[in-house]
Short mmCIF file of C-alpha atoms in Angstrom, two decimals:
data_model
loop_
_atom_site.label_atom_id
_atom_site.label_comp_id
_atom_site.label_asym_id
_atom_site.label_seq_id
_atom_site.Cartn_x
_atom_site.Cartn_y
_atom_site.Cartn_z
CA UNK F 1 41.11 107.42 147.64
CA UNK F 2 42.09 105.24 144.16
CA UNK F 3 39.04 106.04 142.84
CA UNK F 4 40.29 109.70 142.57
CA UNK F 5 44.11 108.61 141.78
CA UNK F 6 42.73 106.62 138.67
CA UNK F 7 41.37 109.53 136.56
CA UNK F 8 44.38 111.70 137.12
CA UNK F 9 46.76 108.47 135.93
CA UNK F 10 44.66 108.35 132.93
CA UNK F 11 44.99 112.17 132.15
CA UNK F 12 48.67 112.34 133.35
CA UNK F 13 49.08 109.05 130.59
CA UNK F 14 47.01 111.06 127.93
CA UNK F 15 49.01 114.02 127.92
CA UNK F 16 52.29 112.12 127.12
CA UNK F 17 50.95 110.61 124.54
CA UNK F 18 49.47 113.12 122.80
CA UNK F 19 52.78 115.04 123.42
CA UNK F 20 54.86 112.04 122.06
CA UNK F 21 52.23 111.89 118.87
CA UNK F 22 52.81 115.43 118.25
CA UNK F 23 56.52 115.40 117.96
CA UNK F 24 56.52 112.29 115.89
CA UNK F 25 53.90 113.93 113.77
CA UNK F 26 55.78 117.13 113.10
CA UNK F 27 59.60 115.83 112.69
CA UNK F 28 62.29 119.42 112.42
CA UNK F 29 63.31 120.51 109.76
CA UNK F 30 67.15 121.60 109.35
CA UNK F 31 68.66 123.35 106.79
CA UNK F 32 72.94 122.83 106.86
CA UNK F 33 75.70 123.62 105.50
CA UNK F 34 78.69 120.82 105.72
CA UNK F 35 80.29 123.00 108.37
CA UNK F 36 76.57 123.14 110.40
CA UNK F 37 76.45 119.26 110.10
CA UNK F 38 79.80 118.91 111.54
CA UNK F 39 78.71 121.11 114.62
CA UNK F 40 75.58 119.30 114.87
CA UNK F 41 77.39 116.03 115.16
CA UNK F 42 80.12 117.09 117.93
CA UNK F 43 76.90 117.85 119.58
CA UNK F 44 74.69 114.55 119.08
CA UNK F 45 77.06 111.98 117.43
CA UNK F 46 77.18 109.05 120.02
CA UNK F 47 81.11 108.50 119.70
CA UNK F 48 81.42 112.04 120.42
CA UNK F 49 79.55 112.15 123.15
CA UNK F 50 81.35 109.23 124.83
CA UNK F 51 84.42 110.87 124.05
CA UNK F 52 83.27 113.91 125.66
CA UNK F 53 82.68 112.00 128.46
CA UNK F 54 85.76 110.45 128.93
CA UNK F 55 87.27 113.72 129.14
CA UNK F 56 84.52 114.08 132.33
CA UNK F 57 85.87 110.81 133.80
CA UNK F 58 89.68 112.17 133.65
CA UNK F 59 88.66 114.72 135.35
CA UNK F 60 87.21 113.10 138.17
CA UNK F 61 90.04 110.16 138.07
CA UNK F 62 92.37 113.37 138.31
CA UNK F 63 90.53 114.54 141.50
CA UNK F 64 91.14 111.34 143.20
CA UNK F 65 94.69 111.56 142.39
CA UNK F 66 94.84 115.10 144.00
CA UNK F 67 92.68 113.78 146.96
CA UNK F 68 95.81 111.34 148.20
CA UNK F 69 97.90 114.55 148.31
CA UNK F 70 95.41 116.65 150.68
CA UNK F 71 94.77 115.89 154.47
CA UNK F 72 92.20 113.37 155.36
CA UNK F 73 90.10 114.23 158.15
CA UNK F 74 87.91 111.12 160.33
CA UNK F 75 85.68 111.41 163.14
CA UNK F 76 84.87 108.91 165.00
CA UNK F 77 82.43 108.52 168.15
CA UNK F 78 81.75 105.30 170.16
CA UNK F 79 80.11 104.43 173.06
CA UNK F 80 80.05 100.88 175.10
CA UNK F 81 77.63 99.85 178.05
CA UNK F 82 79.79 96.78 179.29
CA UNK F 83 76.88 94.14 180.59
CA UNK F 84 79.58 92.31 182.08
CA UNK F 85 83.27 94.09 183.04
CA UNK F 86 85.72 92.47 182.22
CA UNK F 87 87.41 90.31 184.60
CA UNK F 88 91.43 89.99 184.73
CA UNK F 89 93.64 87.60 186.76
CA UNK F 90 95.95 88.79 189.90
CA UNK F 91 98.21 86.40 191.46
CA UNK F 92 97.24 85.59 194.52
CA UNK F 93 100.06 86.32 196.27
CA UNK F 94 99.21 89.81 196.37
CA UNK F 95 96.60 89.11 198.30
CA UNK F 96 98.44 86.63 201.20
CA UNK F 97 97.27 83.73 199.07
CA UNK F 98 99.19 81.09 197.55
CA UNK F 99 101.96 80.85 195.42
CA UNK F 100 100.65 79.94 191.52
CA UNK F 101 97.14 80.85 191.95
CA UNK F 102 95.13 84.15 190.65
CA UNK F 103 92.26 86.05 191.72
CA UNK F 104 89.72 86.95 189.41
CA UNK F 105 88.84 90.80 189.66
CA UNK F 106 86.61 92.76 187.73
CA UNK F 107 87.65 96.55 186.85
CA UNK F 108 86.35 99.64 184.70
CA UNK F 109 82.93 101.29 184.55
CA UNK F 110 79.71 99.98 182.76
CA UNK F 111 79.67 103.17 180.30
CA UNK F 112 82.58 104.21 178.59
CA UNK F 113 82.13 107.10 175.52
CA UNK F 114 84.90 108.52 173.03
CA UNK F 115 85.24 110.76 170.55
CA UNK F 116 88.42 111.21 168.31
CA UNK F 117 89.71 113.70 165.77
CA UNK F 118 92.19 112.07 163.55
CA UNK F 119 93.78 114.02 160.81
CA UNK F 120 96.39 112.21 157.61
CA UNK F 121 98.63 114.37 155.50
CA UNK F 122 100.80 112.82 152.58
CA UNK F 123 104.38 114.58 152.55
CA UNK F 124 105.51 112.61 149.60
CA UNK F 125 105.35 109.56 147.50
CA UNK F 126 107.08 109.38 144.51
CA UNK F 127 103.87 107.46 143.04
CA UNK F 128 101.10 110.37 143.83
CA UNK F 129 104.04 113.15 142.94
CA UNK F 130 103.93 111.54 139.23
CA UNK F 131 100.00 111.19 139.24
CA UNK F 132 100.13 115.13 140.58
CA UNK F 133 102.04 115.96 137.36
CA UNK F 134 100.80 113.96 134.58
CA UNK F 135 97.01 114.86 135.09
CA UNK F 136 97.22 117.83 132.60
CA UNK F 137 98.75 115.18 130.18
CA UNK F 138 96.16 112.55 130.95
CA UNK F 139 93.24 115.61 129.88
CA UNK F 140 95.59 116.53 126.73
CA UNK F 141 95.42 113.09 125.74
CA UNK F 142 91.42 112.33 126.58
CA UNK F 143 91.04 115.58 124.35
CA UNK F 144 92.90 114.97 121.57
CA UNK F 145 90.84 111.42 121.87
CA UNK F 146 87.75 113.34 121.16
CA UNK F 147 89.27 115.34 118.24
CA UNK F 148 90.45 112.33 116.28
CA UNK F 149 86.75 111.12 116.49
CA UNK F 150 85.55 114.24 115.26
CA UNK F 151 88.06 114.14 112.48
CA UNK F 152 86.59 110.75 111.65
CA UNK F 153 83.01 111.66 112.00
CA UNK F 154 84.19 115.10 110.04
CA UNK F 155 86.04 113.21 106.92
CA UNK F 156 82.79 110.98 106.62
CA UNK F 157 80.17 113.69 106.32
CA UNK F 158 82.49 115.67 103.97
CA UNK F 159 82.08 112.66 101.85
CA UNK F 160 78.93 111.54 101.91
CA UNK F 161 77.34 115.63 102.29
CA UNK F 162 78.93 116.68 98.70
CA UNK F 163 78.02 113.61 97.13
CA UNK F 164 74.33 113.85 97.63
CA UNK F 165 75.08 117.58 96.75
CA UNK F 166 76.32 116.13 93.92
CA UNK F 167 73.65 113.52 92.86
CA UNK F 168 71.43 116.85 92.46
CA UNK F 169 73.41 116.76 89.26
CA UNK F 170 72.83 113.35 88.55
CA UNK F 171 69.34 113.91 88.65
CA UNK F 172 69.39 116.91 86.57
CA UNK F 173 71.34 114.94 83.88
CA UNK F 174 68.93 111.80 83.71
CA UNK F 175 65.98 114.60 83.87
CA UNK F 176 67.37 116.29 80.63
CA UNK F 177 67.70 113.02 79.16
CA UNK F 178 64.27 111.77 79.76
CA UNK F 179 62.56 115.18 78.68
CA UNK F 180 64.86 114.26 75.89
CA UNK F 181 63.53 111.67 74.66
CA UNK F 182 60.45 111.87 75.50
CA UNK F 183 60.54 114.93 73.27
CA UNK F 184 61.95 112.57 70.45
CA UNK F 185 59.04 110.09 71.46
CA UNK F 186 56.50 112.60 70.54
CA UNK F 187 58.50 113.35 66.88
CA UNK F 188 58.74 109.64 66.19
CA UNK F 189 54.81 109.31 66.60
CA UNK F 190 54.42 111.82 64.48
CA UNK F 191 56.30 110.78 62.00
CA UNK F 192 55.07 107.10 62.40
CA UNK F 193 51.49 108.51 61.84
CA UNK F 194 52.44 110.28 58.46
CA UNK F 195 54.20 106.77 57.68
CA UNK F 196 58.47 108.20 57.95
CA UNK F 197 58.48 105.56 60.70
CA UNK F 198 58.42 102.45 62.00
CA UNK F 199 56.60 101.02 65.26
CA UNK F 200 59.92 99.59 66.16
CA UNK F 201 61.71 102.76 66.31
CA UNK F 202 59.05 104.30 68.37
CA UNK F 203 59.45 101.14 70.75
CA UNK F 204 62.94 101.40 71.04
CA UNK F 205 62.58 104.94 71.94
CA UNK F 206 60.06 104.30 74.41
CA UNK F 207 62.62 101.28 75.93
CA UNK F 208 64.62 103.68 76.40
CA UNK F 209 62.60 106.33 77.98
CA UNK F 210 61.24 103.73 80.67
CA UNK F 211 64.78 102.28 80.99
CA UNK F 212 65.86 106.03 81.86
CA UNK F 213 63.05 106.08 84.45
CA UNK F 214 64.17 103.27 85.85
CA UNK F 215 67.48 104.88 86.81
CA UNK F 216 66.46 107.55 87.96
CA UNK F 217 64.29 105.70 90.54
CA UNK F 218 67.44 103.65 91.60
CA UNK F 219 69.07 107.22 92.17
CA UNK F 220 66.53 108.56 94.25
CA UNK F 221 66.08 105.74 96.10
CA UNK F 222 70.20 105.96 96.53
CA UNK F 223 70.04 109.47 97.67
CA UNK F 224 67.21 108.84 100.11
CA UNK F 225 69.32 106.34 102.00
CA UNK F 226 72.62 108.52 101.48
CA UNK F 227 70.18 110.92 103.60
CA UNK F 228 69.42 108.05 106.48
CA UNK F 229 73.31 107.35 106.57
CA UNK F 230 74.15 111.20 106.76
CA UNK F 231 71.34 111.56 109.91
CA UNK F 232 72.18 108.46 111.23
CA UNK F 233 75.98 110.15 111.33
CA UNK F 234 74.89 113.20 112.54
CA UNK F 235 72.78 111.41 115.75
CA UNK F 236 69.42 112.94 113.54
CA UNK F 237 66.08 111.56 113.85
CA UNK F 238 65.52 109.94 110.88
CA UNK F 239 62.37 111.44 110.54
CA UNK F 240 63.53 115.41 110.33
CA UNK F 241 63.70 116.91 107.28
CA UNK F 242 67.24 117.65 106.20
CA UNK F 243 68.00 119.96 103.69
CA UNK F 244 71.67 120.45 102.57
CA UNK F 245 72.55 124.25 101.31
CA UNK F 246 76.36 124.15 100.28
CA UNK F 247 76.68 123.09 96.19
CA UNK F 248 79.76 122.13 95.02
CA UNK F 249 81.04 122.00 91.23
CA UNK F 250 84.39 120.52 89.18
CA UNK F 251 85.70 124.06 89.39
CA UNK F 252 85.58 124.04 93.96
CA UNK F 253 86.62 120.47 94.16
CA UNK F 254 89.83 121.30 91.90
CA UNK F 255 90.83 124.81 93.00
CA UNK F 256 93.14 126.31 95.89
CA UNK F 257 95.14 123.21 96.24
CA UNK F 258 99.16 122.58 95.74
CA UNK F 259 99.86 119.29 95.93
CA UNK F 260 103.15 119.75 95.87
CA UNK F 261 103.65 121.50 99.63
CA UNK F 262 105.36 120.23 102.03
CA UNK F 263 103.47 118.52 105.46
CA UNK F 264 103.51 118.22 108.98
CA UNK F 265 103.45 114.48 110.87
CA UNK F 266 102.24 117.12 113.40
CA UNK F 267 99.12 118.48 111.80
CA UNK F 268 97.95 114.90 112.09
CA UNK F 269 95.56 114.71 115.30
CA UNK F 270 96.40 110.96 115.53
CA UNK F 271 99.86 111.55 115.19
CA UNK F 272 99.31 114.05 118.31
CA UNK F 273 97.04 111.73 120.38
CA UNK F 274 100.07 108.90 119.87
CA UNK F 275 102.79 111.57 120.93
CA UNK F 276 100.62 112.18 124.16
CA UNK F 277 100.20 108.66 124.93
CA UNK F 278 104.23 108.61 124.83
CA UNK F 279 104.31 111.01 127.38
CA UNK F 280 101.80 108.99 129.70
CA UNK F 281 103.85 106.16 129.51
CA UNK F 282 107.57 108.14 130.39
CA UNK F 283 105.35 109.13 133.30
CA UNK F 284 104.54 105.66 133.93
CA UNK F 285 108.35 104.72 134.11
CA UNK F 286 109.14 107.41 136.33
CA UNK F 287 106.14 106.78 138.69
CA UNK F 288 107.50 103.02 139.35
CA UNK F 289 110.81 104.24 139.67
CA UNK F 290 110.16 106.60 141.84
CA UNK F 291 108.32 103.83 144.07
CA UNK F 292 111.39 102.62 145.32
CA UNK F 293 111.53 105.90 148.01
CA UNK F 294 110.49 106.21 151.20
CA UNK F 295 106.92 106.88 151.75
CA UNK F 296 106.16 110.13 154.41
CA UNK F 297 103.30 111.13 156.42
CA UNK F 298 102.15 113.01 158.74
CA UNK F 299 99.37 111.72 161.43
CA UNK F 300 97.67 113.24 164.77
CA UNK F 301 94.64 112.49 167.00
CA UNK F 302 92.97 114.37 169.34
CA UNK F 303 90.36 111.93 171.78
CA UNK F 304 88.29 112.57 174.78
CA UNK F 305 87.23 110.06 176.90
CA UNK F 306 84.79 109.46 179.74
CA UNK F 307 83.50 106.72 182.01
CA UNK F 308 80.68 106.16 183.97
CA UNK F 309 78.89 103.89 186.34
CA UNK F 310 75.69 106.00 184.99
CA UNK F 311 74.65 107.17 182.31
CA UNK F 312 75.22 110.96 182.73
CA UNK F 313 78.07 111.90 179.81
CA UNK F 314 76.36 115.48 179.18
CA UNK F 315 75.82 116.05 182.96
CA UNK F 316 78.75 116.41 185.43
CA UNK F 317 81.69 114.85 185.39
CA UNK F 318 85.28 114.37 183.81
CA UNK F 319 86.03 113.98 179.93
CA UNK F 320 89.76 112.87 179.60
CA UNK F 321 92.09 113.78 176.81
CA UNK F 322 94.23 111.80 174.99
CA UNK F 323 96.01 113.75 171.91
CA UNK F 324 99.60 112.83 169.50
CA UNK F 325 101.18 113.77 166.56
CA UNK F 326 103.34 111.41 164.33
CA UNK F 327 105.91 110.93 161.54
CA UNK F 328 105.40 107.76 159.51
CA UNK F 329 108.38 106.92 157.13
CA UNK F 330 107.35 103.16 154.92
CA UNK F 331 111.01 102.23 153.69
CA UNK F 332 110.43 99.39 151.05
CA UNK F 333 113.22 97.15 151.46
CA UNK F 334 112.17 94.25 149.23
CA UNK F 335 108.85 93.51 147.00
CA UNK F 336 109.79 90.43 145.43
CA UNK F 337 111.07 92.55 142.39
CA UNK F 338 107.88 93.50 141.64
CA UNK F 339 108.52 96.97 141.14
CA UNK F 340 111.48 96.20 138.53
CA UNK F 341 109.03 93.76 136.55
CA UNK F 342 106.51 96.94 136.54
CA UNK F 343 109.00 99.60 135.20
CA UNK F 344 110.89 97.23 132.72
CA UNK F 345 106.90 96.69 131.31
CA UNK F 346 106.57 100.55 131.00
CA UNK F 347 109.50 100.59 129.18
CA UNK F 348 108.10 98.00 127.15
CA UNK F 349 105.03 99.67 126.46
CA UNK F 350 107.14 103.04 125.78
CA UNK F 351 108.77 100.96 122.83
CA UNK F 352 105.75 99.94 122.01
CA UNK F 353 104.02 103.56 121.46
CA UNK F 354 107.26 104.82 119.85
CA UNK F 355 107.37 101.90 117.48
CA UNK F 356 103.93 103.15 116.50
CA UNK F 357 104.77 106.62 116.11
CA UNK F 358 107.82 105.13 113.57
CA UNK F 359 104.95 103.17 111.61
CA UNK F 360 102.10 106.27 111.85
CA UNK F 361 105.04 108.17 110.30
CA UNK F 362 105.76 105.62 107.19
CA UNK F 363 101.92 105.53 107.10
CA UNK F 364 100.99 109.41 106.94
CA UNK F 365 103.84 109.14 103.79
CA UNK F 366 101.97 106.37 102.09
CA UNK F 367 98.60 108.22 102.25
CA UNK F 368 99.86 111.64 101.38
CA UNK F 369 101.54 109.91 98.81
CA UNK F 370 98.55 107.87 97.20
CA UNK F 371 95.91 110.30 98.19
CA UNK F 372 98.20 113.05 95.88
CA UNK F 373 98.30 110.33 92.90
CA UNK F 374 94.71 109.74 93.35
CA UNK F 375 93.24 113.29 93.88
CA UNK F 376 95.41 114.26 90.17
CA UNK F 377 93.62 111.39 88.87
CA UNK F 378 90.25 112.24 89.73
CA UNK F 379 90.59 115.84 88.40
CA UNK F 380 92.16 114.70 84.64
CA UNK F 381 89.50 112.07 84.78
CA UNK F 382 86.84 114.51 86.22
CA UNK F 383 87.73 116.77 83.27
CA UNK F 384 87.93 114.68 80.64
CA UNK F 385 84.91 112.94 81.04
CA UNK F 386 83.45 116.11 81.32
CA UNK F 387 84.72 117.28 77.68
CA UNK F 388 83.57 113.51 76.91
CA UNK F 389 79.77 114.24 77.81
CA UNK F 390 79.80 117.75 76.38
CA UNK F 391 80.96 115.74 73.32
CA UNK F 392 78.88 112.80 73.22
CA UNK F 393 75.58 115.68 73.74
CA UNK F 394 77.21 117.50 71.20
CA UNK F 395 76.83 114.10 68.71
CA UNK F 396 73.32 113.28 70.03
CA UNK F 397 72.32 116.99 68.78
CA UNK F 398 73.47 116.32 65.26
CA UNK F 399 72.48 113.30 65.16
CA UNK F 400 69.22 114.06 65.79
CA UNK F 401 68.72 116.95 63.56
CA UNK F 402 69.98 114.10 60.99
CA UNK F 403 66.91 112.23 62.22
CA UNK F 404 63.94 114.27 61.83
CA UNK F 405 64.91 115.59 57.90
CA UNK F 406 65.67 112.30 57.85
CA UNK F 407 69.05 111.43 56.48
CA UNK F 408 69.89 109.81 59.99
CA UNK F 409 68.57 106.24 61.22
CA UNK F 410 67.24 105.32 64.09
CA UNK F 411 69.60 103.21 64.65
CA UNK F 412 72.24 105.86 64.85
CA UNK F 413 70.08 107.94 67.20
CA UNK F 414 69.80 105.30 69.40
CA UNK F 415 73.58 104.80 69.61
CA UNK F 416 74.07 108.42 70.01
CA UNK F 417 71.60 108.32 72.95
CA UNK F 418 73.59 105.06 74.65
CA UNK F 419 76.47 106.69 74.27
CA UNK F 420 75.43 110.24 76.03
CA UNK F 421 73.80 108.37 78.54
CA UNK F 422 77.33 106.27 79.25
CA UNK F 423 79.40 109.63 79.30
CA UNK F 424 77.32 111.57 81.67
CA UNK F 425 77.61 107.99 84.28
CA UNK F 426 81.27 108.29 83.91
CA UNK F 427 81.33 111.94 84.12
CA UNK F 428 79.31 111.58 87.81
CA UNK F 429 81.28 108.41 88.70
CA UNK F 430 84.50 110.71 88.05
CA UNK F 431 83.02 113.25 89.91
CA UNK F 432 82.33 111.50 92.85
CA UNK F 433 85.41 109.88 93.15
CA UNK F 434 86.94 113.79 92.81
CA UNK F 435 84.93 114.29 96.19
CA UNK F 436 86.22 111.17 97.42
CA UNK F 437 90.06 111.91 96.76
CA UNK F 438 89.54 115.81 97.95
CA UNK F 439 88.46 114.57 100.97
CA UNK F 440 91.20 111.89 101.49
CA UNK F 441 93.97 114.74 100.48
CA UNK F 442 92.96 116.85 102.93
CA UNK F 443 92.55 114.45 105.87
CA UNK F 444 96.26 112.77 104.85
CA UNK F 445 98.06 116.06 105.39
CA UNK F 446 95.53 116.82 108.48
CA UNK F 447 94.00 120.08 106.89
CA UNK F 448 90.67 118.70 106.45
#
């Protein structure tokens, strides 16, 4: 019998392999735009998940609370065999015996069997009337939970997505300048073989060409792991391909914004999630106050019962039944002030929240505030470093045509060069930093 199991173990083992090897071997491939990466995360981002799920676990947590206001229905079925009956004490004297002294006696049946019906129904509590209310509140504020983590997730792709769209530029830039001067490389040998030049300037050049290389190796490897930190926030396998297809340039990051309109504290989803969890705790206060009323419920039981000296209970014989119905009214009278130390720490907590809300509001100013300064900032500066490098290339140009009829120096080339490649880091650096404050700007006044 193992002998056969083995084999099929082995095959069933096989197969998953080979199936795991296969998907590790051929990763996806996904080709997004920023607002495809943002649906891919609410689907796959861990924190979004759990938040999702929290929403799932309200849900049920609100179920319970609507369980305490439906009828509860128990069954119950029992059955003794009574080895020995009981025995009770008579006095004697019913009997003609004694004064003061008792006769034992032994009554009942060896098998007794019962089964009961009871049914619970909650006419009010205060407490469970509050829970029965707030539970749409309680979702409200679970969802608005998950939004602000999507925001978050949201305002961190943005970021990082248009700046590796954005280091396609970078690359393009240090690409030029390399085929640059490797171009000016191949006109210094020349003229170093017809003796217009020295071996230094051709080694300068060629410093610079490898020094050139060099960066753009430190970019690519920066890109690669902007990549890993963009899948990583999306909850992608590392190993898929991902390709992104929106481009962005100076002229999107700068247009159809006024920064001078007006905002909304309420377009802020963490301003909304901190309003909701207001609400939650005024229904906190009311629930404890409302604690102090009477408790009412309503109770019945239905119960047939049989005995036996046999045991016969589904042949002949009698089943007896025993049935009520009952008001139950629980008055607290005193709790040790327990219930006025819970609602005065409600309030508390209220004051708490709206003490928040206060310092959310004084923050929301401060960011719109900065954010505005900063996102002006990084368009002058985005623009004028762009004029800067078209300048600086500009220079290179004539210097270089000074260079090969030869009424420029080396030297001067060289500083042309160092001084192109400085205006096109600045003009990414400013660029980037444009991303950075577009982003910012549009999460402060909760349009992002």
């Amino acid at each position: 019998m193992h002998e056969r199991r083995i084999p099929r173990l082995v095959l069933l083992m096989g197969l998953a392999l080979i199936s795991f090897l296969t998907n590790a071997q051929n990763p996806a491939k996904h080709e997004f735009s920023i607002q495809q990466c943002v649906d891919y995360a609410n689907r796959n981002n861990v924190q979004v998940k759990n938040a999702l799920l929290n929403i799932q676990v309200q849900n049920q947590t609100n179920r319970d609370i609507t369980a305490a206001a439906l009828p509860t229905v128990t069954g119950n079925v029992s059955g003794n065999d009574y080895l020995q009956l009981p025995v009770s004490l008579l006095p004697g004297e019913f009997f003609g015996g004694a004064a003061g002294t008792f006769i034992p006696v032994r009554f009942g049946v060896k098998y007794n069997a019962s089964a009961t019906v009871q049914v619970q129904q909650l006419l009010f509590d205060g407490q469970v009337f509050i829970g029965l209310q707030a539970r749409r509140t309680s979702i409200e504020f679970q969802t608005k939970n998950k939004e602000v983590t999507e925001e978050m997730i949201k305002t961190n792709i943005h970021k990082i997505y248009y700046q590796l769209v954005v280091s396609k530029t970078q690359i393009d830039l240090l690409d030029a300048n390399i085929n640059r001067l490797s171009k000016l490389e191949n006109d210094t040998r020349e003229l170093y073989k017809n003796g217009f030049a020295e071996k230094l300037d051709l080694d300068k050049i060629a410093v610079q060409v490898a020094n050139l290389q060099t960066e753009k190796l430190k970019a690519l490897n920066s890109i690669d792991l902007g990549y890993m930190g963009l899948k990583t926030l999306l909850g992608m396998p590392v190993n898929d391909t991902l390709i992104l297809t929106d481009r962005l340039s100076e002229d999107q990051i700068s247009k159809d914004f006024t920064l001078d309109t007006a905002y909304n504290y309420a377009d802020r989803k963490d301003f909304q999630y901190l309003n909701l969890g207001k609400k939650l705790n005024e229904f906190n206060i009311k629930r404890y106050q409302l604690s102090y009323l009477p408790t009412v419920s309503l109770s019945g039981s239905y119960t047939k019962n049989a005995q036996r000296n046999k045991f016969d209970f589904f042949g002949k014989g009698d089943w007896f039944t025993t049935s009520f119905i009952g008001l139950n009214v629980s008055i607290p009278i005193f709790d040790g002030f327990g219930k006025d130390a819970r609602i005065k720490k409600a309030r508390f907590e209220l004051q708490q929240t709206e003490n928040q809300l206060d310092n959310l509001k004084l923050s929301i100013d401060n960011e719109v505030a900065q954010s505005r300064v900063n996102f002006r900032t990084a368009i002058a500066t985005m623009n004028f470093q762009k004029k800067n490098m078209q300048l600086a290339e500009s220079v290179y140009n004539q210097t270089k045509k000074k260079y090969e009829v030869g009424t420029g120096s080396n030297t001067e080339i060289t500083a042309a060069q160092t001084d192109l490649v400085t205006a096109q880091t600045n003009y990414i650096s400013a660029l980037y930093s444009a991303i950075i404050a577009r982003v910012d700007y549009l999460k402060a006044i909760g349009k992002l």
